[in-house]
Coordinates of C-alpha atoms in Angstrom, one line a residue:
R39 CA 58.3 -80.4 114.7
D40 CA 55.0 -82.2 114.5
S41 CA 53.6 -79.9 111.8
G42 CA 55.9 -81.3 109.1
N43 CA 55.3 -85.0 109.5
W44 CA 52.4 -87.5 109.7
F45 CA 54.1 -90.5 111.1
F46 CA 56.2 -89.6 114.2
D47 CA 54.6 -88.0 117.2
Y48 CA 57.0 -85.5 119.0
E49 CA 55.7 -84.6 122.4
K50 CA 58.7 -84.2 124.7
E51 CA 62.3 -83.2 124.6
T52 CA 63.7 -86.7 124.5
D53 CA 61.7 -87.5 121.3
R54 CA 64.5 -87.1 118.7
G55 CA 63.9 -86.1 115.1
G56 CA 66.1 -84.3 112.6
T57 CA 65.0 -81.4 110.5
K58 CA 66.2 -81.1 106.9
A59 CA 67.2 -77.7 105.6
S60 CA 64.4 -78.0 103.0
E61 CA 61.9 -78.3 105.8
I62 CA 63.3 -75.2 107.6
I63 CA 63.0 -73.3 104.3
T64 CA 59.4 -74.5 103.8
W65 CA 58.5 -73.4 107.3
L66 CA 60.1 -70.0 106.8
K67 CA 58.1 -69.4 103.6
K68 CA 54.9 -70.4 105.4
A69 CA 55.8 -68.0 108.2
G70 CA 55.9 -65.2 105.7
Y71 CA 59.6 -64.7 105.1
S72 CA 60.1 -63.6 101.5
D73 CA 63.9 -63.4 101.3
I74 CA 65.6 -66.7 102.2
Q75 CA 69.2 -67.3 101.5
D76 CA 70.9 -70.7 102.0
D77 CA 74.3 -72.2 101.5
Y78 CA 74.7 -75.5 103.3
S79 CA 75.7 -79.2 102.9
K80 CA 74.6 -82.2 104.9
F81 CA 77.8 -84.1 104.5
D82 CA 80.6 -81.6 103.6
C83 CA 81.9 -79.1 106.1
E84 CA 82.0 -75.5 104.9
E85 CA 84.9 -73.0 104.8
R86 CA 85.6 -69.8 106.5
E87 CA 84.1 -67.8 103.6
N88 CA 80.7 -69.5 104.2
L89 CA 80.8 -68.6 107.8
Q90 CA 81.8 -65.0 106.9
E91 CA 78.8 -64.8 104.5
A92 CA 76.5 -66.0 107.3
D93 CA 77.8 -63.2 109.5
N94 CA 77.4 -60.7 106.7
L95 CA 73.7 -61.7 106.3
R96 CA 73.2 -61.4 110.1
A97 CA 74.7 -57.9 109.9
A98 CA 72.3 -57.1 107.1
G99 CA 69.3 -57.9 109.3
Y100 CA 68.8 -61.6 108.4
H101 CA 68.0 -64.2 111.0
V102 CA 70.7 -66.8 110.5
M103 CA 70.4 -70.5 111.4
M104 CA 73.5 -72.6 111.2
L105 CA 73.8 -76.3 110.6
I106 CA 76.5 -78.0 112.7
N107 CA 77.4 -81.3 114.2
A108 CA 76.6 -81.1 117.9
E109 CA 79.9 -82.9 118.8
F110 CA 81.4 -79.4 118.6
F111 CA 79.8 -78.6 122.0
K112 CA 81.5 -81.5 123.7
D113 CA 84.7 -80.8 125.6
V114 CA 86.7 -83.3 123.5
D115 CA 89.4 -83.0 120.9
S116 CA 87.2 -84.0 117.9
N117 CA 88.5 -82.2 114.9
W118 CA 86.1 -83.8 112.4
S119 CA 82.5 -84.9 112.1
L120 CA 80.7 -87.2 109.8
K121 CA 77.6 -85.2 109.0
S122 CA 75.4 -82.4 110.2
N123 CA 72.9 -83.1 113.0
H124 CA 71.9 -79.9 114.7
W125 CA 70.5 -76.4 114.0
V126 CA 71.6 -73.4 116.0
V127 CA 70.9 -69.7 115.7
L128 CA 73.7 -67.2 115.2
A129 CA 73.2 -64.7 118.0
S130 CA 76.2 -62.4 117.7
P131 CA 78.7 -61.0 115.3
V132 CA 81.4 -63.5 114.2
K133 CA 84.9 -62.3 115.2
F134 CA 87.9 -64.0 113.4
T135 CA 91.6 -64.2 113.9
A136 CA 93.8 -66.4 111.9
T137 CA 93.2 -69.4 114.3
T138 CA 90.1 -68.5 116.4
V139 CA 86.5 -67.6 116.0
D140 CA 84.3 -65.9 118.7
L141 CA 80.6 -66.0 118.5
K142 CA 77.4 -66.7 120.4
L143 CA 75.0 -69.5 119.4
Y144 CA 71.5 -70.1 120.6
S145 CA 70.8 -73.8 121.1
W146 CA 68.8 -76.0 123.5
G147 CA 67.0 -73.0 125.0
R148 CA 70.1 -71.1 126.0
L149 CA 72.9 -68.9 124.7
I150 CA 76.3 -70.6 124.2
E151 CA 79.4 -68.5 124.0
V152 CA 82.2 -69.8 121.9
S153 CA 85.4 -68.0 123.1
A154 CA 88.7 -68.6 124.7
Q155 CA 87.3 -67.8 128.1
K156 CA 84.3 -70.3 127.9
K157 CA 83.9 -74.0 128.1
V158 CA 83.3 -74.2 124.3
K159 CA 86.7 -73.3 122.9
N160 CA 87.0 -71.1 119.9
D161 CA 89.5 -72.9 117.7
L162 CA 88.5 -71.9 114.1
K163 CA 89.7 -75.1 112.5
R164 CA 87.7 -77.2 115.0
F165 CA 84.6 -75.1 114.5
L166 CA 84.8 -75.4 110.7
A167 CA 85.2 -79.2 111.0
H168 CA 81.7 -79.2 112.6
Y169 CA 80.1 -76.4 110.5
Y170 CA 77.9 -77.3 107.5
G171 CA 76.5 -73.9 106.4
Y172 CA 73.4 -71.7 107.0
V173 CA 69.9 -70.8 106.1
A174 CA 69.1 -67.1 106.5
C175 CA 65.8 -65.3 106.3
K176 CA 64.4 -61.8 106.3
F177 CA 60.9 -60.4 105.8

């Protein structure tokens, strides 16, 4: 995180600082990724079609990062969020039904399973209310 700024000094996990999608894209280009796809919004939640496209890119060999609001991970009935505030990595196929979504996300140094059997429930409407899109990359 320190590589992209000259003012704040990030040294420990409690040092908080957001990363804009444009910064992620710049870092990916510097890392050598030549094929970068993105479809995201900072303030407007995305629809199921956007999530399906993120999964299609993952299936095509892209690394997919998703922009969410981290309130999704809390065990509360929050069915909306004000803005994006957290990046996660899509770590599995996305499986849909009419009302649910099952997937695995990598965040905070661990794999988080979103499913009916896990702590993070898989309600599709709730997930989409906290989902703001993706940045995907491939060499």
